[in-house]
Amino acid sequence: MSVRVRRVYDPPEPEDGVRVLVDRLWPRGLAKDAARVDEWPKAITPSTELRRWYHAGEGSYEEFAGRYEAELAADEASEVLAHVRDLVRAGDVTLLTASKTPEQSHAAVLARLLEN
């Protein structure tokens, strides 16, 4: 059982397991059948306000991660996060994001939380 973070634009691989899109918006220029997304739980994506704040360069990645973790503690998000944890317990999960730097994105924060 593992959690991977990959760009949604990368071709699917057999070891991806369950492919979970963790972006609020559908990736530009990507056909839904080509993405091979198994789940798209929008409740665990960063809020529009947080996403805009971070992309505007107003804060550090560490501050963004803390704010995102606080959002994930909310009722609806925590229920959906529990479901994704169940997927991880059952097998491999790949978190997909359109971010150009997945290692500095909400997907990396989410992966860290799921691995604990």
mmCIF file of C-alpha atoms in Angstrom, residues 9-113:
data_model
loop_
_atom_site.group_PDB
_atom_site.id
_atom_site.type_symbol
_atom_site.label_atom_id
_atom_site.label_comp_id
_atom_site.label_asym_id
_atom_site.label_seq_id
_atom_site.Cartn_x
_atom_site.Cartn_y
_atom_site.Cartn_z
ATOM 1 C CA TYR A 9 -1.090 14.903 -17.504
ATOM 2 C CA ASP A 10 1.382 11.999 -17.150
ATOM 3 C CA PRO A 11 0.207 8.763 -18.771
ATOM 4 C CA PRO A 12 -1.422 6.263 -16.386
ATOM 5 C CA GLU A 13 0.809 3.451 -15.129
ATOM 6 C CA PRO A 14 -0.232 -0.020 -13.949
ATOM 7 C CA GLU A 15 1.152 0.629 -10.454
ATOM 8 C CA ASP A 16 -1.013 3.732 -9.965
ATOM 9 C CA GLY A 17 -3.744 1.765 -8.235
ATOM 10 C CA VAL A 18 -6.766 3.949 -7.555
ATOM 11 C CA ARG A 19 -6.312 7.284 -9.346
ATOM 12 C CA VAL A 20 -7.724 10.182 -7.320
ATOM 13 C CA LEU A 21 -7.886 13.685 -8.777
ATOM 14 C CA VAL A 22 -7.305 16.144 -5.937
ATOM 15 C CA ASP A 23 -7.792 19.406 -7.855
ATOM 16 C CA ARG A 24 -11.014 21.418 -7.551
ATOM 17 C CA LEU A 25 -11.040 22.264 -11.263
ATOM 18 C CA TRP A 26 -10.780 19.798 -14.129
ATOM 19 C CA PRO A 27 -7.313 20.051 -15.772
ATOM 20 C CA ARG A 28 -7.261 22.152 -18.925
ATOM 21 C CA GLY A 29 -7.033 20.364 -22.231
ATOM 22 C CA LEU A 30 -7.347 16.873 -20.760
ATOM 23 C CA ALA A 31 -10.076 14.539 -21.938
ATOM 24 C CA LYS A 32 -11.824 12.708 -19.125
ATOM 25 C CA ASP A 33 -11.292 9.298 -20.693
ATOM 26 C CA ALA A 34 -7.546 9.960 -21.155
ATOM 27 C CA ALA A 35 -7.118 10.931 -17.483
ATOM 28 C CA ARG A 36 -8.464 7.615 -16.208
ATOM 29 C CA VAL A 37 -9.571 9.185 -12.930
ATOM 30 C CA ASP A 38 -11.298 6.762 -10.556
ATOM 31 C CA GLU A 39 -12.416 9.318 -7.981
ATOM 32 C CA TRP A 40 -12.667 13.100 -7.788
ATOM 33 C CA PRO A 41 -13.448 14.070 -4.184
ATOM 34 C CA LYS A 42 -13.764 17.846 -4.402
ATOM 35 C CA ALA A 43 -14.410 18.095 -0.648
ATOM 36 C CA ILE A 44 -10.713 17.492 0.077
ATOM 37 C CA THR A 45 -9.389 20.038 -2.388
ATOM 38 C CA PRO A 46 -8.188 23.426 -1.134
ATOM 39 C CA SER A 47 -10.851 26.114 -1.063
ATOM 40 C CA THR A 48 -10.910 28.607 -3.898
ATOM 41 C CA GLU A 49 -9.811 31.332 -1.478
ATOM 42 C CA LEU A 50 -6.831 29.334 -0.212
ATOM 43 C CA ARG A 51 -5.819 28.297 -3.714
ATOM 44 C CA ARG A 52 -5.912 31.889 -4.973
ATOM 45 C CA TRP A 53 -4.024 33.147 -1.909
ATOM 46 C CA TYR A 54 -1.237 30.614 -2.406
ATOM 47 C CA HIS A 55 -0.929 31.135 -6.173
ATOM 48 C CA ALA A 56 -0.760 34.893 -5.652
ATOM 49 C CA GLY A 57 2.496 34.319 -3.745
ATOM 50 C CA GLU A 58 1.190 35.879 -0.543
ATOM 51 C CA GLY A 59 2.510 33.188 1.787
ATOM 52 C CA SER A 60 4.987 30.378 2.176
ATOM 53 C CA TYR A 61 4.368 26.751 1.339
ATOM 54 C CA GLU A 62 4.527 25.912 5.041
ATOM 55 C CA GLU A 63 1.787 28.444 5.829
ATOM 56 C CA PHE A 64 -0.295 27.120 2.934
ATOM 57 C CA ALA A 65 0.132 23.549 4.228
ATOM 58 C CA GLY A 66 -1.045 24.576 7.695
ATOM 59 C CA ARG A 67 -4.109 26.356 6.328
ATOM 60 C CA TYR A 68 -4.927 23.423 4.082
ATOM 61 C CA GLU A 69 -4.652 20.955 6.963
ATOM 62 C CA ALA A 70 -7.087 23.146 8.920
ATOM 63 C CA GLU A 71 -9.539 22.963 6.009
ATOM 64 C CA LEU A 72 -9.195 19.184 5.940
ATOM 65 C CA ALA A 73 -10.224 19.029 9.602
ATOM 66 C CA ALA A 74 -13.695 20.413 8.746
ATOM 67 C CA ASP A 75 -16.584 17.922 8.929
ATOM 68 C CA GLU A 76 -17.272 17.271 5.241
ATOM 69 C CA ALA A 77 -13.583 17.159 4.312
ATOM 70 C CA SER A 78 -12.689 14.864 7.217
ATOM 71 C CA GLU A 79 -15.377 12.364 6.157
ATOM 72 C CA VAL A 80 -14.093 12.282 2.584
ATOM 73 C CA LEU A 81 -10.498 12.103 3.825
ATOM 74 C CA ALA A 82 -11.483 9.033 5.867
ATOM 75 C CA HIS A 83 -12.803 7.418 2.670
ATOM 76 C CA VAL A 84 -9.511 8.093 0.865
ATOM 77 C CA ARG A 85 -7.644 6.639 3.874
ATOM 78 C CA ASP A 86 -9.721 3.488 3.429
ATOM 79 C CA LEU A 87 -8.622 3.353 -0.214
ATOM 80 C CA VAL A 88 -4.986 3.600 0.915
ATOM 81 C CA ARG A 89 -5.474 0.782 3.415
ATOM 82 C CA ALA A 90 -6.898 -1.371 0.607
ATOM 83 C CA GLY A 91 -4.093 -0.791 -1.890
ATOM 84 C CA ASP A 92 -2.072 1.690 -3.887
ATOM 85 C CA VAL A 93 -3.443 5.190 -4.429
ATOM 86 C CA THR A 94 -2.137 7.870 -6.772
ATOM 87 C CA LEU A 95 -3.083 11.461 -6.051
ATOM 88 C CA LEU A 96 -3.324 13.389 -9.305
ATOM 89 C CA THR A 97 -2.816 17.116 -9.703
ATOM 90 C CA ALA A 98 -2.305 19.512 -12.576
ATOM 91 C CA SER A 99 0.266 21.420 -10.522
ATOM 92 C CA LYS A 100 3.583 21.934 -12.296
ATOM 93 C CA THR A 101 5.348 21.346 -8.975
ATOM 94 C CA PRO A 102 3.457 18.507 -7.281
ATOM 95 C CA GLU A 103 6.033 18.305 -4.485
ATOM 96 C CA GLN A 104 5.093 21.866 -3.450
ATOM 97 C CA SER A 105 1.338 21.459 -3.822
ATOM 98 C CA HIS A 106 -1.684 20.478 -1.781
ATOM 99 C CA ALA A 107 -1.306 16.947 -3.171
ATOM 100 C CA ALA A 108 1.992 16.551 -1.295
ATOM 101 C CA VAL A 109 0.335 17.761 1.929
ATOM 102 C CA LEU A 110 -2.498 15.316 1.391
ATOM 103 C CA ALA A 111 -0.106 12.439 0.680
ATOM 104 C CA ARG A 112 1.800 13.141 3.882
ATOM 105 C CA LEU A 113 -1.435 13.093 5.893
#
